[in-house]
Amino acid sequence: MSKLKVIPEKSLANNSRIVGLLAQLEKINTDSTESDNARYVTSKILHLAQSQEKTRREMTTKGSTGVEILLLTLENTKDLQTTLNILSILTELVSTGGGRRASFLVAKGGSQILLQLLMNASKDSPPHEEVMVQAHSILAKIGPKDKKFGVKARINGALNITLNLVKQHLQNHRLVLPCLQLLRVYSANSVNSVSLGKNGIVELMFKIIGPFSKKNSGLMKVALDTLAALLKSKTNARRAVDRGYVQVLLTIYVDWHRHDSRHRNVLIRKGILQSLKSVTNIKLGRKAFIDANGMKILYNTSQECLAARTLDSLVNTSSLIMRKCFPKNRLPLPTIKSSFHFQLPVIPMTGPVAQLYSLPPEVDDVVDESDDNDDIDLEAENEIENEDDLDKNFKNDDIETDINKLKPLQVPGRSIEDLKMYEHLFPELVDDFQGCDLISKEPKPFVFEGKVRGPIVVPTAGEEASGNSGSLRKGVVTKEKMSFRRDESIKKPAFMNLPKEDIKGNDRTLSQQLDGQNRTVSSAHGLNNDIVKALDRITLQNIPSQIGQGLTTGVRKDYSLPLTVLMCTKSCPHNSTCGNTLFEGRTVQLGKLCCTGVETEDEDSESNSSVEHASVEIPDAPTLHDPDLYIEIVKNTKSVPEYSEVAYPDYFGHIPPPFKEPILERPYGVQRTKIAQDIERLIHQSDIIDRVVYDLDNPNYIIPEEGDILKFNSKFESGNLRKVIQIRKNEYDLILNSDINSNHYHQWFYFEVSGMRPGVAYRFNIINCEKSNSQFNYGMQPLMYSVQEALNARPWWIRMGTDICYYKNHFSRSSVAAGGQKGKSYYTITFTVNFPHKDDVCYFAYHYPYTYSALQMHLQKLESAHNPQQIYFRKDVLCETLSGNSCPLVTITAMPESHYYEHICQFRNRPYIFLSARVHPGETNASWVMKGTLEYLMSNNPAAQCLRESYIFKIIPMLNPDGVINGNHRCSLSGEDLNRQWQSPNPDLHPTIYHTKGLLQYLAAVKRLPLVYCDYHGHSRKKNVFMYGCSIKETVWHTSDNAASCDVVEDVGYRTLPKILSHIAPAFCMSSCSFVVEKSKESTARVVVWREIGVQRSYTMESTLCGCDQGKYKGLQIGTRELEEMGAKFCIGLLRLKRLTSSMEYNLPSSLLDFDNDLIDSSCKVTSPTTYVLDEDEPRFLEEVDYSAESNDEIDIELPENADYENSAPEEVLSDSESSRTYPP
């Protein structure tokens, strides 16, 4: 029960008193003769305002007329004391209560009346000082709240009044201080700033500011703030440069820096830096700063400030100025176009490729050093008077608002006769299975029948070989035929086939071996240095088989290769001959073998210990990796550079590590430290080595032979490294190759490093990235694969690297090459690595690599292992790519129960699910999700069998094989983003998209529209896994139009699948999903399949490259285990969707369709033409924000996990790793 609030009698008296006084004042205003009474009443009101907060509050509450009465009196009175009283009252009102009271005063017309008062008072000779002080003080506080204040002040002539007051009373600090404060507000308007500059305000400010002094520090602070605002005008900045004020500012800054030992004047020091920051916005200012030795001055002073955290604002501002003034350089490349060229069958008339072909040859040599948006400096003349009327509220112009364009419009696009070319890809619609044995329905074990070869055996230095032809010779690495125990249902690669105890029982535990920067070095697989020098390259010769012809027509049961003699390309000290060539044909080279001679104290000593063959316990799932088969597939894979090497990670394979990898905590100040090291390159140029150690553009470059220089390579499938420059002894700049037939898209990387030393911190800088932000700023680490670790039974990619950050650098490209964008800068990914082994061979990647050859290998293994009586599996070739590689099309469903008509009809009438992935080559996580989907669909799990009996799956697991093979990040060989070609794909330039769309058009034509279409992608700037879908209602709702008045009737079933996934998939986040249709995405698969084909449930499923910030995996970086689990959970979601949509199509649980409650109520923002983000995205890593800013401050929503809606068939349990381990990378 609420109590009545008792108002004190005194309070009532005060309130009634102020009301009475205001009423008296209002009455007095009508009689100009009662000046004495006005003086008396205003003095009483002033007394109450000074002593009672309630009085101030009442006068500024909504509906109060008190301020209006005061302003009216101020406007009409001629009495000086009354004027002073009212000014004092207004000062009391705006001095407290924040900006609300200032806005209230502006709304009542206060700024116009006060400006007029300023004009009238200036006519007195001399002007009354107290009136001027108070009027300027009030205007300085309310001016920022008035959008038209700058225009009003200019029209009233107040600019020169204030400026002249300062000039005439320079020694009167009491008057000058509020005048400077108001000049600061005037200067926020660029026209005012230019006008004041012409009247000498810049020179006037330099009369006020000066060297260190304990006097008048407040005045100097305000003067510096005013100067910084004035210098934002390019006209004023040029005037300051012409008068040599850049040197003056630097001298003053050094003086304050030296004398302010107790850091009591940090704001003044920052004010000087802000002025330097403003003046260096123009090219002349940057040049003057460099000429005045500003880089060295700010570098030295900022380094001296690092010790005190309170001086971070000075360090950060200094860093920004130095970065801005660092001379812009072009990349050290002959051209920013790709090192490789592919001749297209057709040159498009428009688009990026046509633009690229039309670029003049000298365009790559031009670097924009002009001022941003500085074509013509006519700021004052071109300033529009209504500039403050511009809508400053963000409006997303990319959201489609045309209802007609949003409504699905099913048109075949191609004639029925034309679409008949796809009939042969749908044999399941006509097959009667008369020649098939459909007797047994019992699931058979998922067994691989192909032979799995033994491991690569690395003999120790002193191991003697027997004399027969199949023996091992010293110095020759070959493959040893090993006998190993084989489980009847699962067969693992032999190189993984050691007992689990070999890991757990090892003297050095996993934590010891992988412990941060000081990882210990294993001695179990030591190699003599001489041996490894002799084994610098291994050549695998082709075998005389026709396996390449059988990639699509048949599958060989025996994938093993005959014993291959490995040829050394260097002289071998142990053998007079290193073998001979047994086979003819194309050669495939395996990358360097690692040398672990660091573990051997005496290099000449011999060891008789044999190599231990280790394996890692893996989940009970089919093993799809076969090194020998992989080699054979690589030989038939066509690449533009004609790669002849195989990366060891792709050969050995990858299994998820048995420990969890947390999102990396960002060290405080890491970015500014890296930037300072970059600035040192300019200040201490003599310390820079600047030696090219890898160069694709110069095939004749000499690889340095020094032992302390790292060796690099990426001449293998999906590799992408163009050039490496050694900067310092242990620091290297790396440049990525552009996508072929393009001059940009640099983000994906995959390269090899060798020749390292343990205990040394190596810094790698990838200097030509393009995205403006990255998850590398929010805890993501690059991936590293160690060959030595793989030989030690740890064949996995791990997150590695410390001091990771992503920031804009000083390299840029011309506006022509950047498509008209001025000042287009590149970004740097930098990370530091301590290698665990000496002379290891390590690989680094942007994300877990998944090559085209790996896909073909996995598909062949799946095809050879499935039970044809239980699973209908068919692998067709959809089409050939531009370079002649096949694009696989997979069909998976359950075989019919029998030859009975009803069973055949049930088989043919199953709804279709259409899946695709990897249209963007750099999004390798999409392939790992697809791998999880394929393995689950082919498994013996009862739920998987139920799923196969429910649907026919048409899957294109890799839409862009050429891009994947050649190490592209986003494009195909046509130089275009294939996911922007779905509206009008060209059969010659975009064959995979053209024919994929054709398949969907065929299904629409035969009335077999897919129930679900989903395109798997990866997302570089968001965490978790989420979906984008298509909804008319949600799109209209997000436009801020009145959606309620829009007569949109829409089935909200498109939300069902994402809602199901949010309950069953730990990595999936419903709050990150969006169902808005944007103009920039109108030619993507998701939108075209929804609008043109008519698939309501058309999705893009985005998987993070980084990790999760919610749910079961919160705080962990994502791995292949979690990605494959997501692929399997997607299948389970489809099974539940089937149950919900079959018998309950129009009676779904409300929890799955609560559209009104689940609408994403965040404003939509478009940060770039190709990047749609929501407010849930990571905050932009603004360069003016503290460099240690983290993104882990969002509200985490714990989603219900494993919620079920009904009893279902047993589902596969994808177990977590048994051990949870945190290790410093």
mmCIF file of C-alpha atoms in Angstrom, residues 445-448 486-491 621-622:
data_model
loop_
_atom_site.group_PDB
_atom_site.id
_atom_site.type_symbol
_atom_site.label_atom_id
_atom_site.label_comp_id
_atom_site.label_asym_id
_atom_site.label_seq_id
_atom_site.Cartn_x
_atom_site.Cartn_y
_atom_site.Cartn_z
ATOM 1 C CA PRO A 445 28.970 -50.977 -40.760
ATOM 2 C CA PHE A 446 30.538 -47.842 -42.158
ATOM 3 C CA VAL A 447 33.784 -49.477 -43.340
ATOM 4 C CA PHE A 448 36.393 -48.182 -45.724
ATOM 5 C CA ARG A 486 42.170 -52.646 -37.951
ATOM 6 C CA ASP A 487 38.790 -52.328 -36.413
ATOM 7 C CA GLU A 488 36.083 -54.026 -38.381
ATOM 8 C CA SER A 489 33.947 -50.947 -38.598
ATOM 9 C CA ILE A 490 36.425 -48.090 -38.637
ATOM 10 C CA LYS A 491 39.756 -47.780 -40.313
ATOM 11 C CA ALA A 621 33.366 -41.591 -37.170
ATOM 12 C CA PRO A 622 34.540 -42.593 -40.613
#
